[in-house]
Coordinates of C-alpha atoms in Angstrom, one line a residue:
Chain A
X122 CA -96.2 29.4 39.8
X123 CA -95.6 33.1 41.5
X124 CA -93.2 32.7 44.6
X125 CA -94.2 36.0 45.2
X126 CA -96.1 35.8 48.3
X127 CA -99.6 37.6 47.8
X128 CA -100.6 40.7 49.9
X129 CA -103.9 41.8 51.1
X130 CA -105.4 45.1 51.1
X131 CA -104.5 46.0 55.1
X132 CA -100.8 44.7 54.6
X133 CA -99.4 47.9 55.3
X134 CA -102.0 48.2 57.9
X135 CA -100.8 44.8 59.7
X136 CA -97.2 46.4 59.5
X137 CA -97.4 49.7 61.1
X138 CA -99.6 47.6 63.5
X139 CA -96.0 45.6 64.1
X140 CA -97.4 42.4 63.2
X141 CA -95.1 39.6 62.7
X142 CA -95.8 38.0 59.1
X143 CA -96.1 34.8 57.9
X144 CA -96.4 32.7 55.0
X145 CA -99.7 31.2 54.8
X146 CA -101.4 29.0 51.3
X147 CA -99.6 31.9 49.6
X148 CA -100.2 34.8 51.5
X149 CA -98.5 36.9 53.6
X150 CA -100.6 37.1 56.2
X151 CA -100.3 38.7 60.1
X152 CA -99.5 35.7 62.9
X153 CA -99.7 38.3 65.8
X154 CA -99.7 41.3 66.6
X155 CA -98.3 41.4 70.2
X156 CA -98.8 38.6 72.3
X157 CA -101.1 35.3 70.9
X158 CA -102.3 34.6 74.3
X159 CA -103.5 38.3 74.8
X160 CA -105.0 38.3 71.5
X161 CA -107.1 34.9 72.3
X162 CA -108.3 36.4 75.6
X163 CA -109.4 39.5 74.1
X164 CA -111.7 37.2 71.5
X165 CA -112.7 35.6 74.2
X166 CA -113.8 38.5 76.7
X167 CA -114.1 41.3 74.8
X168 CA -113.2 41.8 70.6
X169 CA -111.0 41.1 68.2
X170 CA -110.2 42.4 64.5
X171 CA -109.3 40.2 61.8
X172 CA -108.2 40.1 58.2
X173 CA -109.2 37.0 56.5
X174 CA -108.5 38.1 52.8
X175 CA -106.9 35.1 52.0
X176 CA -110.0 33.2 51.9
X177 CA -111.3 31.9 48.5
X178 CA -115.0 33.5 47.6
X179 CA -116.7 32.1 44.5
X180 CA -120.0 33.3 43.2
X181 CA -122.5 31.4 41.1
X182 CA -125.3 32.7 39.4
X183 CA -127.9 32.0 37.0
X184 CA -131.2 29.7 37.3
X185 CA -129.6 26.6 38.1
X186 CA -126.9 28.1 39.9
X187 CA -128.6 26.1 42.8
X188 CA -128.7 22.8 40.7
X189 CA -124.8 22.8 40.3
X190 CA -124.1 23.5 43.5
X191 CA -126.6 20.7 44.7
X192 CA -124.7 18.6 42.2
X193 CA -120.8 19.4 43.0
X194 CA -121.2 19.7 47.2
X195 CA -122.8 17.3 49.6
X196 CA -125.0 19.6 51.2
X197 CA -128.8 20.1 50.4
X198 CA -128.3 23.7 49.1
X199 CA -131.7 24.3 48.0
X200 CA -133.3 24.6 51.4
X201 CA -131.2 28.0 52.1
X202 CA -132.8 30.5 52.2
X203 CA -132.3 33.9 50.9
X204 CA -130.3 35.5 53.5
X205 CA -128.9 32.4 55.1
X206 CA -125.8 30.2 55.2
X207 CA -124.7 26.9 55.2
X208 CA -121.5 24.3 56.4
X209 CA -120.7 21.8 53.9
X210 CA -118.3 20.2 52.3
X211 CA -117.2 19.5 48.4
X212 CA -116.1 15.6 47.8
X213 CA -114.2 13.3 45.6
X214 CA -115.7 10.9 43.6
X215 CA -114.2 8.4 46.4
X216 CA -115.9 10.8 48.7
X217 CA -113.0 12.1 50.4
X218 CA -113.1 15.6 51.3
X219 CA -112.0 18.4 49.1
X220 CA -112.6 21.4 51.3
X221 CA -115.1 23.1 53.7
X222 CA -117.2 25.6 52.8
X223 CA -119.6 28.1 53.8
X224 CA -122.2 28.6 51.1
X225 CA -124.3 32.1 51.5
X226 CA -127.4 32.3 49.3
X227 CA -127.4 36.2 48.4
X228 CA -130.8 36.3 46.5
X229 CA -132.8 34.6 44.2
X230 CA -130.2 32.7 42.2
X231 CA -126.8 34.1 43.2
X232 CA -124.9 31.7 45.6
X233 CA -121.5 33.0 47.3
X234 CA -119.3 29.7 48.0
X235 CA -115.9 30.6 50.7
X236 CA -113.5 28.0 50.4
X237 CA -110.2 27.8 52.3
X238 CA -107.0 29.8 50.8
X239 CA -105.1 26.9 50.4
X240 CA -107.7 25.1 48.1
X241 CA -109.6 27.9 46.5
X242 CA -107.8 26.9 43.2
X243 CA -109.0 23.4 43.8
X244 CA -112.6 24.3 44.4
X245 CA -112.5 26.8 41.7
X246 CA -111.9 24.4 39.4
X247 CA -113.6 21.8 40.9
X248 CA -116.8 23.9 40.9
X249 CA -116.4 25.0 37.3
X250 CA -115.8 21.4 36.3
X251 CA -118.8 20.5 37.9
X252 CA -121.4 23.2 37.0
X253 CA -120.6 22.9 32.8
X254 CA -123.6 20.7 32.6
X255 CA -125.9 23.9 34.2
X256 CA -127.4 26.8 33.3
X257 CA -125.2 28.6 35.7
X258 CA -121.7 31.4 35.8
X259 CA -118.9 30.3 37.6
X260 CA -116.8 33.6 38.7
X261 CA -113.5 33.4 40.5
X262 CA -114.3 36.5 43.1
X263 CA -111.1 36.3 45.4
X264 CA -109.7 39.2 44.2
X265 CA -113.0 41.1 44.7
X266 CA -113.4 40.9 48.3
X267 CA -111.3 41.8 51.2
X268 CA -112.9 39.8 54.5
X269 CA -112.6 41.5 57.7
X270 CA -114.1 39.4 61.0
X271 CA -114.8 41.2 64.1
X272 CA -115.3 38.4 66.9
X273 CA -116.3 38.6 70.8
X274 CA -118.8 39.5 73.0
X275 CA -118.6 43.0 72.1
X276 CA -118.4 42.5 68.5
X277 CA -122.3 43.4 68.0
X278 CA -122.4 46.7 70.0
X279 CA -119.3 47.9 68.0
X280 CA -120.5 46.5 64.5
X281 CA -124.0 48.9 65.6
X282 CA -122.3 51.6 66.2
X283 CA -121.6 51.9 62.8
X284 CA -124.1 50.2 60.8
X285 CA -128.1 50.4 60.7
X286 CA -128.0 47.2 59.3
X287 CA -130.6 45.5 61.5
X288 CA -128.6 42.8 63.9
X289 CA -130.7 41.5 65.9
X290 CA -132.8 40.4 63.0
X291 CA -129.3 38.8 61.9
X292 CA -129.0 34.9 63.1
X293 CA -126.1 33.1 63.1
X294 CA -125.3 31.8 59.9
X295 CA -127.1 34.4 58.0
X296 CA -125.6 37.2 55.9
X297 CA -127.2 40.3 54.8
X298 CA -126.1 43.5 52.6
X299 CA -125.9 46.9 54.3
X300 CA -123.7 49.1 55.1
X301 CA -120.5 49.7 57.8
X302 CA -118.8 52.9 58.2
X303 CA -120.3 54.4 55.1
X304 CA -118.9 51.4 53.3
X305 CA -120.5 48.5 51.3
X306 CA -120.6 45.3 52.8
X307 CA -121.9 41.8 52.7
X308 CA -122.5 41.6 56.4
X309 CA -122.2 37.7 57.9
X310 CA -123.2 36.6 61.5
X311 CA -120.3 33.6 61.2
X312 CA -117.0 33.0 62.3
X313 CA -114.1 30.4 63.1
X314 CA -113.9 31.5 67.0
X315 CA -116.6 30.2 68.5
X316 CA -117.7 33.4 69.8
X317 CA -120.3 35.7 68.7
X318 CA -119.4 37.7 65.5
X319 CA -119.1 39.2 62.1
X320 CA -117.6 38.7 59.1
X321 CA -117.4 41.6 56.3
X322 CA -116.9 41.0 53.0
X323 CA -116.0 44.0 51.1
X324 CA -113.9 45.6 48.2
X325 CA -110.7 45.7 48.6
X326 CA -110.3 49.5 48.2
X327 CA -112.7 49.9 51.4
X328 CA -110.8 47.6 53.8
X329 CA -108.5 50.2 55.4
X330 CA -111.3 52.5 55.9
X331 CA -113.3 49.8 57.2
X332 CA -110.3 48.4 59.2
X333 CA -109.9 51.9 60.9
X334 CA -113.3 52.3 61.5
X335 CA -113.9 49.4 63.4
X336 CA -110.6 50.1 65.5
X337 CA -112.2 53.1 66.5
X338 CA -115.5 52.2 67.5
X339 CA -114.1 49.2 69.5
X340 CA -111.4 51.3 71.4
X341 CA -113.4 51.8 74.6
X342 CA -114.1 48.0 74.7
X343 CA -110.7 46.5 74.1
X344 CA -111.1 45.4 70.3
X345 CA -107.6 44.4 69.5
X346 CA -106.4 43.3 66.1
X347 CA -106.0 39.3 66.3
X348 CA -103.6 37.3 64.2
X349 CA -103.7 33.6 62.7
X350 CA -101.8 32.0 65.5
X351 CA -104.9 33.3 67.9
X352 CA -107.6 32.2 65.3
X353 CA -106.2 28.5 65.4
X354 CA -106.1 28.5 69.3
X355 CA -109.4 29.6 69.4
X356 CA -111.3 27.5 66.5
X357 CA -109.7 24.6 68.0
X358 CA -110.6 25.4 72.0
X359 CA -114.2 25.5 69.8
X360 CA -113.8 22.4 68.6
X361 CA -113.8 23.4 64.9
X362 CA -112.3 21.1 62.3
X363 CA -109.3 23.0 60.1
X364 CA -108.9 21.8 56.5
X365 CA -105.7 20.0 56.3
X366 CA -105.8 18.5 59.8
X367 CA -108.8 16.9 60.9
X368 CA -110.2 17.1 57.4
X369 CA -108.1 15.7 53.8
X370 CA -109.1 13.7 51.2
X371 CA -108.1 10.8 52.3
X372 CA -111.0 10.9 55.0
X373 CA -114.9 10.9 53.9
X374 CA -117.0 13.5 55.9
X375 CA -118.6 10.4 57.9
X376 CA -114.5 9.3 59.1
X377 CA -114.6 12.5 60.0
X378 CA -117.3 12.7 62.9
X379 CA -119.6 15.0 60.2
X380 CA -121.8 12.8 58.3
X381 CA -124.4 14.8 59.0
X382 CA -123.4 17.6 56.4
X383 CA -124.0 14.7 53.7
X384 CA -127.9 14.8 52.6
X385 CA -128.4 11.7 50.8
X386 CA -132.4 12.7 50.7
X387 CA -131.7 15.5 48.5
X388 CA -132.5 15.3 44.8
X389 CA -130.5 14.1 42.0
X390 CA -127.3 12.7 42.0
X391 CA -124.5 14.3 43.6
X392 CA -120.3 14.0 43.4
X393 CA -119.2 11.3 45.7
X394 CA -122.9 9.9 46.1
X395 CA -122.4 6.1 45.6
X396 CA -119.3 6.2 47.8
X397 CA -120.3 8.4 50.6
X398 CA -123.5 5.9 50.5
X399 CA -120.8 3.1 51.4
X400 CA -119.1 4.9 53.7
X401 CA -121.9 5.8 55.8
X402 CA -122.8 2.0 55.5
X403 CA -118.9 1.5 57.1
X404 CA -119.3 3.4 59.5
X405 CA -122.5 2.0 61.1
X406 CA -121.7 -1.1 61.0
X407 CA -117.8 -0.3 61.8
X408 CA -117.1 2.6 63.7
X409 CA -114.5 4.3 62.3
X410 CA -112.0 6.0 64.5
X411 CA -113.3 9.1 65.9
X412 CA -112.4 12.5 66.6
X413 CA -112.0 13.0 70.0
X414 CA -110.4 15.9 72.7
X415 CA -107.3 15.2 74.5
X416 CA -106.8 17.6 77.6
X417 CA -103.2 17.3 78.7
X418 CA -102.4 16.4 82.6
X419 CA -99.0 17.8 81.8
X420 CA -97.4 20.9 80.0
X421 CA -96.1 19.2 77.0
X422 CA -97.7 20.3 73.9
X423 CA -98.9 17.8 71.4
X424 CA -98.8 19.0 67.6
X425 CA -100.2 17.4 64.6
X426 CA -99.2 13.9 63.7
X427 CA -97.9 12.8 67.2
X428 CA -99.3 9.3 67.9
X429 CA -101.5 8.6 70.3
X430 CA -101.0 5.6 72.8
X431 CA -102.7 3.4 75.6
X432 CA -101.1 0.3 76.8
X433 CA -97.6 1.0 74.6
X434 CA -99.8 0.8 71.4
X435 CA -100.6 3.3 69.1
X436 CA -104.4 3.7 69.1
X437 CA -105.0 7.1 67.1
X438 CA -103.1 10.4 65.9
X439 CA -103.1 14.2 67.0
X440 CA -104.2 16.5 64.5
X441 CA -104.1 19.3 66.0
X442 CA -103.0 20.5 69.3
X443 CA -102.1 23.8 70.8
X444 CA -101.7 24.8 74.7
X445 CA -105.7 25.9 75.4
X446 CA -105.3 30.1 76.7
X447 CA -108.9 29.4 78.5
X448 CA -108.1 26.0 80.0
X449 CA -104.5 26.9 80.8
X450 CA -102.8 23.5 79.8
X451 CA -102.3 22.1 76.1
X452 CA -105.6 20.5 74.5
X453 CA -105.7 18.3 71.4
X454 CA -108.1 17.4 68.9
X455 CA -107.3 13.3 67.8
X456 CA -108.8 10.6 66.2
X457 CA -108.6 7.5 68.4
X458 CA -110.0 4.0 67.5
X459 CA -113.3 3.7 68.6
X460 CA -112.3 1.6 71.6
X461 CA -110.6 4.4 73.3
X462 CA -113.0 7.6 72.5
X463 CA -115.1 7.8 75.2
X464 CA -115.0 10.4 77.6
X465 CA -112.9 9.5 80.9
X466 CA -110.9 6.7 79.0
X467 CA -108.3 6.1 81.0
X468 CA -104.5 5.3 80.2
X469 CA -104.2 7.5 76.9
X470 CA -101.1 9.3 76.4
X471 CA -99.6 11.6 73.9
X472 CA -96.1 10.4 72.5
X473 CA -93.9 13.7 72.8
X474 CA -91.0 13.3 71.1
X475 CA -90.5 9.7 72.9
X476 CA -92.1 10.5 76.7
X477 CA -95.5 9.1 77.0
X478 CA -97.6 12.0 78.6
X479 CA -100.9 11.0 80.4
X480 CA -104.1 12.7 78.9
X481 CA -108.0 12.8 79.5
X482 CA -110.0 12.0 76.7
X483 CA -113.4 14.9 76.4
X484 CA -116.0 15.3 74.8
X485 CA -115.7 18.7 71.8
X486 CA -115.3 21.0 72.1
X487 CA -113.3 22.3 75.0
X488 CA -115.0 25.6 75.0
X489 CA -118.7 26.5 74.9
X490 CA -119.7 30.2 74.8
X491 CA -122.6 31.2 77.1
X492 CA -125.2 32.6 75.2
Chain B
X201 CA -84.8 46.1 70.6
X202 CA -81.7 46.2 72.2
X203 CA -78.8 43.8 73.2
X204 CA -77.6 44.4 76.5
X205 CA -74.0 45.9 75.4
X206 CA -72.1 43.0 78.1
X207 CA -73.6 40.1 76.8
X208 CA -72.1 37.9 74.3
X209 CA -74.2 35.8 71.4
X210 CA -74.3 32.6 69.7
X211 CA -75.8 32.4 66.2
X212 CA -78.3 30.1 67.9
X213 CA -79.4 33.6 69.8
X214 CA -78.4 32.4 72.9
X215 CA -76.9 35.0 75.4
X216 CA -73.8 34.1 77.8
X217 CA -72.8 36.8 80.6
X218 CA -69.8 37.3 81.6
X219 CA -68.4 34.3 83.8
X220 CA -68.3 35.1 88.0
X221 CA -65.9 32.8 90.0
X222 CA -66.5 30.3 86.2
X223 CA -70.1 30.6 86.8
X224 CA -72.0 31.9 83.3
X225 CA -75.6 32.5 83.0
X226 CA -77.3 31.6 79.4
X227 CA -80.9 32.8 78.3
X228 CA -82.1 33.6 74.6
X229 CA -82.5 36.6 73.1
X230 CA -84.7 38.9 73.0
X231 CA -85.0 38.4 69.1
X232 CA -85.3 34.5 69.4
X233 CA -88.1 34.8 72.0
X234 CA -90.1 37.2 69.4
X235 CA -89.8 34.7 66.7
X236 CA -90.6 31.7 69.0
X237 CA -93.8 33.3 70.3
X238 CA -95.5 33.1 74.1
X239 CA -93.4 30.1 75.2
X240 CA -95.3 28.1 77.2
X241 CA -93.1 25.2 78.0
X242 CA -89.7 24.3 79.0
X243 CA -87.3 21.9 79.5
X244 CA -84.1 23.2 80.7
X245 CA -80.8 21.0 81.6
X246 CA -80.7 19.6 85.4
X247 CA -77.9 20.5 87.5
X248 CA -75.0 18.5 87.2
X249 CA -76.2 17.7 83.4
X250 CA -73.0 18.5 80.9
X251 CA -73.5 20.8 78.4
X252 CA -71.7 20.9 75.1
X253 CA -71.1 24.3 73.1
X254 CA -73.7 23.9 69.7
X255 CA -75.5 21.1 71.0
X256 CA -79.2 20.9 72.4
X257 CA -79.9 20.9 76.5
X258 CA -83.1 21.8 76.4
X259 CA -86.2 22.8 74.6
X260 CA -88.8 25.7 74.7
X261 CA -92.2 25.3 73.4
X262 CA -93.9 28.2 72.1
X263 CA -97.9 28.2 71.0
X264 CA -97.6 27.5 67.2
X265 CA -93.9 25.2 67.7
X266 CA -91.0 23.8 69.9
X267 CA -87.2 24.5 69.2
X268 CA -84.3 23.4 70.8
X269 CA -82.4 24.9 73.4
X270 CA -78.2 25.0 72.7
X271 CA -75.7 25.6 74.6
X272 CA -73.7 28.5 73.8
X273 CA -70.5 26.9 75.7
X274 CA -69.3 23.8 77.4
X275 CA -69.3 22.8 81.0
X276 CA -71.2 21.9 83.9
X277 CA -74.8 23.1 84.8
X278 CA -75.1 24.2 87.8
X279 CA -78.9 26.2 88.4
X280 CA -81.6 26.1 86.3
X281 CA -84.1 28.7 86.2
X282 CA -87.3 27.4 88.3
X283 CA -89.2 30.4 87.5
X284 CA -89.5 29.7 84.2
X285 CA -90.0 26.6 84.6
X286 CA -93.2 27.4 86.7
X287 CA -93.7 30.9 84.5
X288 CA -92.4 29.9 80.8
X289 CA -93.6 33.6 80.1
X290 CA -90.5 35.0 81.7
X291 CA -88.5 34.3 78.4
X292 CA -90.9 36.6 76.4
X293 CA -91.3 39.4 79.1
X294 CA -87.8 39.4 80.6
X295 CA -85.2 37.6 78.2
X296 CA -82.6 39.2 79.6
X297 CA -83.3 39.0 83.0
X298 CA -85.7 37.1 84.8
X299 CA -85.8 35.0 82.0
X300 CA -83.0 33.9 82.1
X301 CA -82.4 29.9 81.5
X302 CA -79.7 27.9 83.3
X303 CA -76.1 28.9 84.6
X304 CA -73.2 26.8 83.7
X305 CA -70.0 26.3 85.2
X306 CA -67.7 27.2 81.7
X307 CA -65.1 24.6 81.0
X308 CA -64.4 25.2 77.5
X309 CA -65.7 28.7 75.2
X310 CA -65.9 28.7 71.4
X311 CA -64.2 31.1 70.4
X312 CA -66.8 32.2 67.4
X313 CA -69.3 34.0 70.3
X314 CA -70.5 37.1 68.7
X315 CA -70.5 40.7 70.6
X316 CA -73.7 43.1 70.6
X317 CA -73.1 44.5 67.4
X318 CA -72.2 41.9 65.7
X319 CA -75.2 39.9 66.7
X320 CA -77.3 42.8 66.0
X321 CA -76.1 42.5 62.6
X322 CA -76.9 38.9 62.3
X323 CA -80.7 39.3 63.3
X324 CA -81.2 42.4 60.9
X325 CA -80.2 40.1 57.9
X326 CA -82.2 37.5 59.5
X327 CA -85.0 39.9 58.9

């Protein structure tokens, strides 16, 4: 294995930008530019530019492309429809979760699965494993796209100005070819930000012009390049699960709170069928813990494994936490047994480092954008 | 960035002034409060709390993590900065100054504190 930590096309970019650096499932990736909290608030209000590179894209294609993918992921892939894109996840036999994906259906029979960084290998293979039996191709296409995202309220008037791609036809969770700043792109209406907002996928060799591009048509309305640390503040005010917190293997999409990505009336058989059938089972007749929102009453920041506690007993864990830019006080996303996730629950604390601090169970997510 | 030139540094990039009447004041650097992030809690020492030279008194929690807060020498504490405590941003905007953390009475200095340069010399191979 390469120590070597990979670079994407805009890394010079990020460093004449002064953006601090860090490791991430390989990748040398920016954290921030300037300030996190400014960066959130400008997603938030106005627009920010990221590089998502690191993320995993697979392609499959061929007439059954379809078939394997109904076969290797939970989801029911063969209602998408051309043009549109779908949240699933990929399972274990013992139907814990491999990884979430977005699948885009780009035509016909050519499927576009994005995994996370750190388990593209592991889908790869997975999905390659699984698809032998089809009459599909399996083709490892990280290396062929660079992924910008442009998120915020004013992401679609500054993605206009340079596209005549047609946007308003574009729902959310659709994708579409076209073209940006004179550049070819696969053109998605997703995101992890829970904003309004775009996601480009496009050869490497075209991301700084595309990068620069962008900057300039969102200078007037306070675009600002955004780093990881901002992207994990903000998918978590949104309530958005993050692969290697509130999901692992170890946890079935129905322990999870997500069930509902798991189509059991869909054809054939699928990976992790008879097991996600029992744990569907379990989980109606024995609530599992759930995933819950913790808004803190203090300033003390819970992080990721910190136990959480009501009446000196531990009743659930944090898996993720972060002080909330748009709330102004730390927020947490936790699963709690069953008995303590209702909304207004009282007595639940946070153990920080050995001081029970008092929190409010919500609902998720913290944040709701006004549409 | 610059280390003010009057200020002495521990390798745990905490800054020390120069003592008044035995009265020190102690922040972190400019350096440490770029690597921590937009701090956004912290715990400082109470006064009348003794410190000890290398050893935690505190801690300052930044979005993405928390680190501990050392002491650069040993003695008594005697203020602690209440506008951070209310403002935790004053250690990114004004490390030096505003942000500064507690002041302690000295009552014994290790002699390994660095000067500007020499600090400045320990962050660039930190980089």
């Amino acid at each position: 294995m390469s120590t070597a930590p990979r670079l994407t096309a805009l890394d010079a970019l990020h460093r004449s930008l002064g953006a601090t650096m860090t490791d991430f499932a390989g990748w040398d990736m920016p954290l921030r530019y300037g300030s996190e909290r400014d960066e959130h608030n400008a997603v938030r209000t106005k627009a920010g530019l990221f590089d998502l590179s690191h993320m995993g894209e697979i392609t499959l294609t061929g007439p059954e492309a379809v078939k394997a993918l109904d076969y290797a992921l939970v989801g029911n892939i063969s209602t998408v429809g051309v043009g549109r894109a779908r949240y699933t996840h990929i399972c274990q036999e013992d139907g814990g979760i491999v990884d979430d994906l977005i699948v885009y259906r780009l035509g016909e029979s050519e499927y576009m699965v994005v995994a996370n960084a750190s388990n593209a290998q592991v889908v790869l293979d997975a999905l390659t494993e699984r698809a032998a039996g089809f009459d599909t191709v399996v083709r490892d296409d990280r290396d062929a796209y660079a992924l910008i995202a442009v998120q915020g309220p004013e992401s679609p008037g500054i993605l206009a100005s340079l596209t005549d791609a047609d946007l308003d036809g574009l729902k959310y969770y659709a994708g579409l070819p076209g073209t940006v700043a004179g550049v070819p792109a696969l053109i998605a209406r997703t995101g992890y930000t829970g904003e309004d907002g775009f996601e480009l996928f496009v050869a490497p060799e075209h991301a700084v012009e595309l990068w620069q591009a962008l900057t300039k048509a969102g200078e007037g309305v306070g675009l600002v390049p955004a780093g990881l640390s901002c992207r994990d503040t903000l998918r978590l005010e949104a309530g958005m699960p993050l692969y290697g917190h509130e999901l692992t293997t170890s946890l079935t999409p129905f322990d999870a709170g997500l069930g509902r990505v798991v189509k059991f009336e869909k054809e054939g058989d699928f990976v992790g069928r008879a097991a996600l059938e029992a744990a569907a089972e379990r989980s109606a007749t024995n609530p599992p813990r759930k995933l819950v929102g913790l808004i803190a009453e203090g300033r003390r920041v819970p992080r990721a494994g910190f136990p959480v506690v009501a009446d000196g007993k531990v009743i659930g864990e944090v898996t993720s936490g972060a002080p909330s830019p748009t709330l102004g006080k730390p927020i947490a996303m936790a699963y709690v047994d069953a008995a303590h996730a209702a909304p207004g629950t009282s007595g639940v604390g946070v153990d920080i480092r050995g001081t029970h601090e008092p929190y409010e169970v919500v609902a998720l997510p913290f944040y709701k954008r006004q549409k | 960035m610059s280390n003010p030139q009057q200020l002495r540094y521990s390798k745990e990039h905490e800054w020390l002034s120069d003592a008044e009447g035995g009265v020190a004041t102690v922040g972190i650097t400019e350096f440490a409060a770029n690597a921590l992030g937009d701090v956004v809690y912290a715990q400082l020492p109470a006064v009348g709390d003794t410190v000890t030279a290398g050893e935690t008194c505190g801690e300052l929690e930044s979005t993405k993590s928390v680190s501990d807060l050392y002491s650069p020498v040993t003695g008594e504490v005697v203020e602690a900065n209440q506008d951070v405590v209310d403002d935790p941003a004053l250690v990114n905007t004004a490390p030096f100054e505003g942000g500064w953390l507690f002041k302690v009475r000295i009552a014994e200095e290790p002699a390994d504190l660095l000067s500007a340069e020499e600090y400045a010399a320990l962050t660039h191979s930190d980089n």
